[in-house]
Short mmCIF file of C-alpha atoms and ligand atoms in Angstrom, two decimals:
data_model
loop_
_atom_site.label_atom_id
_atom_site.label_comp_id
_atom_site.label_asym_id
_atom_site.label_seq_id
_atom_site.Cartn_x
_atom_site.Cartn_y
_atom_site.Cartn_z
CA UNK A 8 38.63 11.03 -45.54
CA UNK A 9 41.28 8.43 -46.41
CA UNK A 10 40.38 5.02 -47.79
CA UNK A 11 41.86 3.20 -44.80
CA UNK A 12 39.78 5.20 -42.36
CA UNK A 13 36.69 4.73 -44.51
CA UNK A 14 37.23 0.94 -44.58
CA UNK A 15 37.83 0.97 -40.84
CA UNK A 16 34.61 2.82 -40.13
CA UNK A 17 32.72 0.58 -42.55
CA UNK A 18 34.00 -2.55 -40.85
CA UNK A 19 33.32 -1.47 -37.26
CA UNK A 20 30.20 -2.85 -35.63
CA UNK A 21 27.91 -0.94 -33.28
CA UNK A 22 29.82 -1.62 -30.06
CA UNK A 23 33.18 -0.92 -31.65
CA UNK A 24 31.85 2.32 -33.08
CA UNK A 25 30.52 3.35 -29.68
CA UNK A 26 33.99 2.77 -28.22
CA UNK A 27 35.52 4.80 -31.06
CA UNK A 28 33.14 7.65 -30.30
CA UNK A 29 33.97 7.67 -26.61
CA UNK A 30 37.72 7.46 -27.06
CA UNK A 31 39.60 10.75 -27.06
CA UNK A 32 43.18 9.55 -26.83
CA UNK A 33 45.08 12.73 -27.66
CA UNK A 34 44.88 15.79 -25.45
CA UNK A 35 43.64 18.61 -27.66
CA UNK A 36 45.58 21.35 -25.86
CA UNK A 37 48.88 19.52 -26.41
CA UNK A 38 48.13 19.49 -30.12
CA UNK A 39 47.48 23.25 -30.22
CA UNK A 40 43.69 22.98 -30.24
CA UNK A 41 41.45 24.85 -27.85
CA UNK A 42 38.52 22.75 -26.64
CA UNK A 43 36.30 24.23 -23.90
CA UNK A 44 35.38 22.11 -20.88
CA UNK A 45 31.69 22.71 -21.53
CA UNK A 46 30.98 23.14 -25.28
CA UNK A 47 27.32 24.10 -24.81
CA UNK A 48 28.22 26.76 -22.25
CA UNK A 49 30.91 28.09 -24.62
CA UNK A 50 28.47 28.11 -27.54
CA UNK A 51 25.82 30.04 -25.62
CA UNK A 52 28.38 32.46 -24.12
CA UNK A 53 29.58 33.21 -27.65
CA UNK A 54 26.00 33.88 -28.70
CA UNK A 55 25.53 36.31 -25.79
CA UNK A 56 28.59 38.28 -27.03
CA UNK A 57 27.17 38.20 -30.56
CA UNK A 58 23.67 39.25 -29.43
CA UNK A 59 25.11 42.15 -27.39
CA UNK A 60 27.01 43.38 -30.43
CA UNK A 61 23.94 42.81 -32.62
CA UNK A 62 21.72 44.85 -30.29
CA UNK A 63 24.25 47.69 -30.17
CA UNK A 64 24.52 47.70 -33.95
CA UNK A 65 20.72 47.86 -34.23
CA UNK A 66 20.46 50.67 -31.64
CA UNK A 67 23.17 52.70 -33.34
CA UNK A 68 21.87 51.82 -36.81
CA UNK A 69 25.36 50.76 -37.84
CA UNK A 70 25.93 49.08 -41.19
CA UNK A 71 28.49 46.65 -39.79
CA UNK A 72 28.52 44.42 -36.74
CA UNK A 73 31.72 43.84 -34.81
CA UNK A 74 31.90 41.62 -31.77
CA UNK A 75 33.45 43.56 -28.95
CA UNK A 76 34.74 40.95 -26.57
CA UNK A 77 35.92 37.71 -28.20
CA UNK A 78 37.10 35.14 -25.68
CA UNK A 79 40.90 35.61 -25.59
CA UNK A 80 41.44 32.37 -23.70
CA UNK A 81 40.34 30.14 -26.55
CA UNK A 82 42.01 30.48 -29.92
CA UNK A 83 43.18 27.61 -32.08
CA UNK A 84 46.76 27.83 -33.25
CA UNK A 85 47.06 28.41 -37.02
CA UNK A 86 49.83 25.80 -37.12
CA UNK A 87 47.53 23.14 -35.71
CA UNK A 88 44.70 24.16 -38.05
CA UNK A 89 46.94 23.93 -41.10
CA UNK A 90 47.16 20.17 -40.77
CA UNK A 91 44.16 19.07 -38.73
CA UNK A 92 40.94 20.10 -37.01
CA UNK A 93 39.40 19.55 -33.59
CA UNK A 94 35.98 21.24 -33.68
CA UNK A 95 34.14 21.13 -30.36
CA UNK A 96 30.60 21.53 -31.67
CA UNK A 97 28.62 20.58 -34.77
CA UNK A 98 25.83 22.81 -36.06
CA UNK A 99 23.21 21.67 -38.57
CA UNK A 100 21.36 24.74 -39.76
CA UNK A 101 19.77 26.60 -42.68
CA UNK A 102 21.64 27.97 -45.71
CA UNK A 103 20.06 31.39 -45.12
CA UNK A 104 22.71 34.08 -45.61
CA UNK A 105 21.87 35.65 -42.23
CA UNK A 106 22.43 32.46 -40.28
CA UNK A 107 26.19 31.92 -40.30
CA UNK A 108 27.01 29.77 -37.23
CA UNK A 109 30.57 31.02 -36.84
CA UNK A 110 29.18 34.56 -36.64
CA UNK A 111 26.13 33.74 -34.52
CA UNK A 112 28.25 31.93 -31.92
CA UNK A 113 31.20 34.31 -32.14
CA UNK A 114 33.65 31.49 -32.81
CA UNK A 115 36.96 31.27 -34.61
CA UNK A 116 38.16 28.93 -37.41
CA UNK A 117 38.41 25.33 -36.24
CA UNK A 118 35.70 25.64 -33.56
CA UNK A 119 32.55 24.53 -35.40
CA UNK A 120 31.79 21.74 -37.86
CA UNK A 121 28.89 23.12 -39.91
CA UNK A 122 26.31 21.39 -42.11
CA UNK A 123 23.80 23.53 -43.95
CA UNK A 124 20.88 23.16 -46.32
CA UNK A 125 17.81 25.32 -46.88
CA UNK A 126 15.45 24.30 -44.08
CA UNK A 127 18.07 22.40 -42.01
CA UNK A 128 16.65 18.97 -42.87
CA UNK A 129 18.29 15.65 -42.01
CA UNK A 130 18.92 14.44 -45.55
CA UNK A 131 21.27 11.46 -46.02
CA UNK A 132 24.24 13.75 -46.65
CA UNK A 133 23.52 15.73 -43.49
CA UNK A 134 23.23 12.58 -41.38
CA UNK A 135 26.51 11.24 -42.81
CA UNK A 136 28.23 14.55 -42.14
CA UNK A 137 27.05 14.60 -38.52
CA UNK A 138 28.20 10.99 -38.13
CA UNK A 139 31.63 12.02 -39.42
CA UNK A 140 31.87 14.94 -37.02
CA UNK A 141 30.83 12.83 -34.03
CA UNK A 142 32.53 9.51 -34.86
CA UNK A 143 35.77 10.72 -36.40
CA UNK A 144 36.25 14.31 -35.22
CA UNK A 145 34.62 13.47 -31.86
CA UNK A 146 32.63 16.66 -31.39
CA UNK A 147 30.73 16.18 -28.11
CA UNK A 148 27.90 18.58 -28.97
CA UNK A 149 25.47 18.75 -31.93
CA UNK A 150 23.00 21.61 -32.31
CA UNK A 151 20.18 21.63 -34.87
CA UNK A 152 19.30 25.30 -35.34
CA UNK A 153 16.23 26.77 -37.03
CA UNK A 154 15.70 30.50 -37.42
CA UNK A 155 13.00 33.15 -37.62
CA UNK A 156 11.81 34.13 -41.09
CA UNK A 157 12.97 30.85 -42.65
CA UNK A 158 12.22 30.88 -46.39
CA UNK A 159 12.27 27.09 -46.74
CA UNK A 160 9.71 26.62 -43.96
CA UNK A 161 7.65 29.47 -45.40
CA UNK A 162 7.68 27.70 -48.78
CA UNK A 163 6.55 24.48 -47.09
CA UNK A 164 3.59 26.37 -45.56
CA UNK A 165 2.59 27.92 -48.92
CA UNK A 166 0.97 26.23 -51.88
CA UNK A 167 2.91 28.18 -54.49
CA UNK A 168 4.36 26.07 -57.35
CA UNK A 169 8.05 25.11 -56.99
CA UNK A 170 10.65 23.43 -59.16
CA UNK A 171 10.94 19.62 -58.76
CA UNK A 172 14.22 20.03 -56.85
CA UNK A 173 12.70 22.54 -54.48
CA UNK A 174 9.70 20.28 -53.96
CA UNK A 175 12.08 17.51 -52.86
CA UNK A 176 13.89 19.95 -50.61
CA UNK A 177 10.83 21.05 -48.70
CA UNK A 178 9.03 17.68 -48.68
CA UNK A 179 10.33 16.59 -45.23
CA UNK A 180 9.42 20.02 -43.84
CA UNK A 181 5.87 19.77 -45.22
CA UNK A 182 5.43 16.40 -43.51
CA UNK A 183 6.72 17.76 -40.21
CA UNK A 184 4.77 20.99 -39.98
CA UNK A 185 1.48 19.76 -41.43
CA UNK A 186 -1.36 21.89 -40.09
CA UNK A 187 0.81 24.68 -38.69
CA UNK A 188 -0.07 28.26 -39.64
CA UNK A 189 2.48 29.98 -37.38
CA UNK A 190 5.93 30.32 -38.94
CA UNK A 191 7.89 30.47 -35.67
CA UNK A 192 6.11 27.40 -34.35
CA UNK A 193 6.65 25.57 -37.65
CA UNK A 194 10.38 26.39 -37.60
CA UNK A 195 10.66 24.98 -34.07
CA UNK A 196 8.75 21.82 -35.00
CA UNK A 197 10.95 21.35 -38.05
CA UNK A 198 14.19 21.71 -36.08
CA UNK A 199 12.96 19.30 -33.38
CA UNK A 200 11.99 16.79 -36.10
CA UNK A 201 15.44 17.05 -37.67
CA UNK A 202 17.07 16.23 -34.34
CA UNK A 203 14.77 13.23 -33.91
CA UNK A 204 15.56 12.02 -37.43
CA UNK A 205 19.30 12.12 -36.73
CA UNK A 206 18.83 9.69 -33.85
CA UNK A 207 16.22 7.53 -35.56
CA UNK A 208 18.22 7.05 -38.74
CA UNK A 209 21.73 6.78 -37.34
CA UNK A 210 22.61 4.01 -34.91
CA UNK A 211 26.05 5.58 -34.47
CA UNK A 212 24.51 8.85 -33.27
CA UNK A 213 21.90 7.05 -31.16
CA UNK A 214 24.65 5.06 -29.42
CA UNK A 215 26.79 8.13 -28.91
CA UNK A 216 23.84 9.94 -27.34
CA UNK A 217 22.81 7.06 -25.07
CA UNK A 218 26.40 6.53 -23.92
CA UNK A 219 26.71 10.19 -22.96
CA UNK A 220 29.46 10.86 -25.52
CA UNK A 221 27.12 13.14 -27.48
CA UNK A 222 24.83 15.95 -26.33
CA UNK A 223 22.15 16.77 -28.92
CA UNK A 224 20.32 20.10 -28.57
CA UNK A 225 17.93 22.18 -30.67
CA UNK A 226 18.16 25.95 -30.98
CA UNK A 227 16.05 28.77 -32.45
CA UNK A 228 17.87 31.83 -33.81
CA UNK A 229 15.80 35.02 -33.63
CA UNK A 230 16.93 37.46 -36.31
CA UNK A 231 15.41 40.52 -34.65
CA UNK A 232 17.51 40.08 -31.50
CA UNK A 233 20.45 37.88 -32.55
CA UNK A 234 19.67 35.51 -29.67
CA UNK A 235 19.71 31.72 -29.94
CA UNK A 236 17.23 30.08 -27.57
CA UNK A 237 17.56 26.43 -26.61
CA UNK A 238 14.26 24.67 -27.20
CA UNK A 239 15.53 21.18 -26.39
ZN1 LIG B 302 15.97 29.15 -43.39
#
């Protein structure tokens, strides 16, 4: 991010920032970017293609998974991507190697702005990154996505000793899931809490959401089926 833009964002007040978030002055298609009319519908349609391919791969016991029907209508031009980006959704999710958003939602380069950490918590860096994607890149959709078999949430449910850094990592998860003995339920509670934290700790995101410029949803990715379920 350039210094001028940083100073501009720093100097804008709440109302000005809300106006900045709502403004979308340049037509994305004219610039060579493909932006779907309904980002959430596009995200979930991509996941249905992924889950179909996932299920086939499981049934046939194949070592590799290949999506069979990528959406040919929506593909960002490499020329546009070489100098800019116009992602249409932001995904905050876990660092788990099996939870790659571009793969899970069957998207192409330039579609998703992705923030990841083990346990998909709303640390300061994650909040700032989501603010950047919404305020500057103007993504209209943010999904917080937890997943089955999450190691970070499992660690937060255990009492095994961890390194100091790992203790700090799982601390917000421990606070959120206190008392839970069911991993799937704890993952859902943690993802919902992360979404709430984004709004509670960022006035820019809260304003974008209340103005209708931002849709904030929470998803749960089930590794045994490949399906993402919306839980909020
Ligand atoms: Zn995880």
